mmCIF file of C-alpha atoms in Angstrom:
data_model
loop_
_atom_site.group_PDB
_atom_site.id
_atom_site.type_symbol
_atom_site.label_atom_id
_atom_site.label_comp_id
_atom_site.label_asym_id
_atom_site.label_seq_id
_atom_site.Cartn_x
_atom_site.Cartn_y
_atom_site.Cartn_z
ATOM 1 C CA MET A 1 -200.718 54.205 -65.448
ATOM 2 C CA ARG A 2 -202.343 57.259 -63.996
ATOM 3 C CA LEU A 3 -205.132 57.481 -66.491
ATOM 4 C CA GLU A 4 -205.742 54.123 -67.490
ATOM 5 C CA GLY A 5 -209.912 53.725 -68.331
ATOM 6 C CA LYS A 6 -209.996 57.281 -68.335
ATOM 7 C CA ILE A 7 -211.215 59.528 -71.771
ATOM 8 C CA ALA A 8 -210.182 63.052 -72.485
ATOM 9 C CA ALA A 9 -211.406 65.411 -74.955
ATOM 10 C CA VAL A 10 -207.840 67.661 -75.744
ATOM 11 C CA ILE A 11 -209.181 71.155 -77.563
ATOM 12 C CA GLY A 12 -206.307 72.383 -80.036
ATOM 13 C CA ALA A 13 -204.674 69.038 -79.716
ATOM 14 C CA GLY A 14 -203.267 69.789 -83.663
ATOM 15 C CA GLN A 15 -200.792 72.448 -83.793
ATOM 16 C CA THR A 16 -199.442 75.547 -85.978
ATOM 17 C CA PRO A 17 -196.582 75.266 -88.102
ATOM 18 C CA GLY A 18 -193.128 75.140 -86.552
ATOM 19 C CA HIS A 19 -190.566 73.601 -85.017
ATOM 20 C CA SER A 20 -191.564 73.563 -81.301
ATOM 21 C CA ILE A 21 -194.417 70.908 -80.183
ATOM 22 C CA GLY A 22 -197.840 73.219 -78.990
ATOM 23 C CA ASN A 23 -199.895 73.229 -75.666
ATOM 24 C CA GLY A 24 -202.466 70.913 -77.108
ATOM 25 C CA ARG A 25 -200.514 68.348 -78.733
ATOM 26 C CA ALA A 26 -198.051 68.072 -75.975
ATOM 27 C CA THR A 27 -201.325 67.777 -73.524
ATOM 28 C CA ALA A 28 -202.256 65.289 -75.941
ATOM 29 C CA ILE A 29 -199.628 62.824 -76.085
ATOM 30 C CA LEU A 30 -198.435 63.116 -72.269
ATOM 31 C CA THR A 31 -201.917 61.928 -71.753
ATOM 32 C CA ALA A 32 -202.485 59.247 -73.705
ATOM 33 C CA ARG A 33 -199.100 58.219 -72.341
ATOM 34 C CA GLU A 34 -200.809 58.329 -69.026
ATOM 35 C CA GLY A 35 -203.228 55.065 -70.448
ATOM 36 C CA ALA A 36 -206.453 57.534 -71.070
ATOM 37 C CA LYS A 37 -207.875 57.481 -75.040
ATOM 38 C CA VAL A 38 -207.973 60.773 -76.095
ATOM 39 C CA MET A 39 -210.394 62.806 -78.244
ATOM 40 C CA LEU A 40 -208.462 65.068 -80.577
ATOM 41 C CA VAL A 41 -210.384 68.841 -81.371
ATOM 42 C CA ASP A 42 -208.966 71.150 -83.274
ATOM 43 C CA SER A 43 -210.154 73.216 -86.482
ATOM 44 C CA ARG A 44 -207.183 71.589 -88.520
ATOM 45 C CA LEU A 45 -208.167 68.541 -88.782
ATOM 46 C CA GLU A 46 -205.038 67.420 -90.756
ATOM 47 C CA SER A 47 -202.949 68.631 -87.574
ATOM 48 C CA ALA A 48 -205.023 66.377 -85.318
ATOM 49 C CA ARG A 49 -204.407 63.664 -87.774
ATOM 50 C CA ASP A 50 -200.567 64.574 -87.270
ATOM 51 C CA THR A 51 -201.296 64.270 -83.407
ATOM 52 C CA GLN A 52 -203.077 61.022 -83.619
ATOM 53 C CA LYS A 53 -200.825 59.427 -85.493
ATOM 54 C CA MET A 54 -197.668 60.010 -83.055
ATOM 55 C CA ILE A 55 -199.956 58.944 -80.335
ATOM 56 C CA GLU A 56 -200.879 55.282 -82.335
ATOM 57 C CA ASP A 57 -197.265 55.115 -82.797
ATOM 58 C CA GLU A 58 -196.770 54.796 -78.849
ATOM 59 C CA GLY A 59 -199.449 52.097 -78.399
ATOM 60 C CA GLY A 60 -202.074 54.891 -77.454
ATOM 61 C CA SER A 61 -205.818 55.133 -78.585
ATOM 62 C CA ALA A 62 -207.159 58.686 -80.674
ATOM 63 C CA PHE A 63 -209.041 59.871 -82.324
ATOM 64 C CA SER A 64 -209.645 63.385 -84.636
ATOM 65 C CA PHE A 65 -212.266 65.377 -84.836
ATOM 66 C CA GLU A 66 -212.818 68.952 -86.438
ATOM 67 C CA ALA A 67 -214.062 71.795 -84.944
ATOM 68 C CA ASP A 68 -214.187 75.528 -83.908
ATOM 69 C CA ILE A 69 -215.000 75.629 -80.413
ATOM 70 C CA THR A 70 -216.499 79.293 -80.778
ATOM 71 C CA GLN A 71 -219.428 77.794 -82.042
ATOM 72 C CA GLU A 72 -222.148 76.502 -80.160
ATOM 73 C CA ALA A 73 -222.919 73.994 -82.507
ATOM 74 C CA ASP A 74 -219.652 72.596 -82.224
ATOM 75 C CA CYS A 75 -219.439 71.748 -79.014
ATOM 76 C CA ARG A 76 -222.803 69.693 -78.892
ATOM 77 C CA GLU A 77 -221.012 67.519 -81.683
ATOM 78 C CA ILE A 78 -217.644 67.417 -79.674
ATOM 79 C CA ALA A 79 -219.511 65.657 -76.989
ATOM 80 C CA ALA A 80 -221.620 64.114 -79.344
ATOM 81 C CA ALA A 81 -218.464 62.404 -80.786
ATOM 82 C CA CYS A 82 -216.610 61.307 -77.788
ATOM 83 C CA VAL A 83 -219.671 59.784 -77.084
ATOM 84 C CA LYS A 84 -220.437 57.785 -80.007
ATOM 85 C CA GLN A 85 -216.933 56.494 -80.040
ATOM 86 C CA TYR A 86 -216.108 55.784 -76.833
ATOM 87 C CA GLY A 87 -219.522 55.484 -74.895
#
């Protein structure tokens, strides 16, 4: 596992409803498969939680966080939440 012991924050880790997998969700899943702990950031929390379930069902580690990265305060909260969760 190339990312064992690493932490990643994936912005847009949820997915817009549809039949294909979005880039953010795909990135989050592949990052977790490579051993990283993943923070799943999306403006739609339920969508991020769906990605989290997919990762956890494969034995990976992830947590979901709702944020709008166009808002400066939300960006600060992303960093603080990641540090709080993973140190």
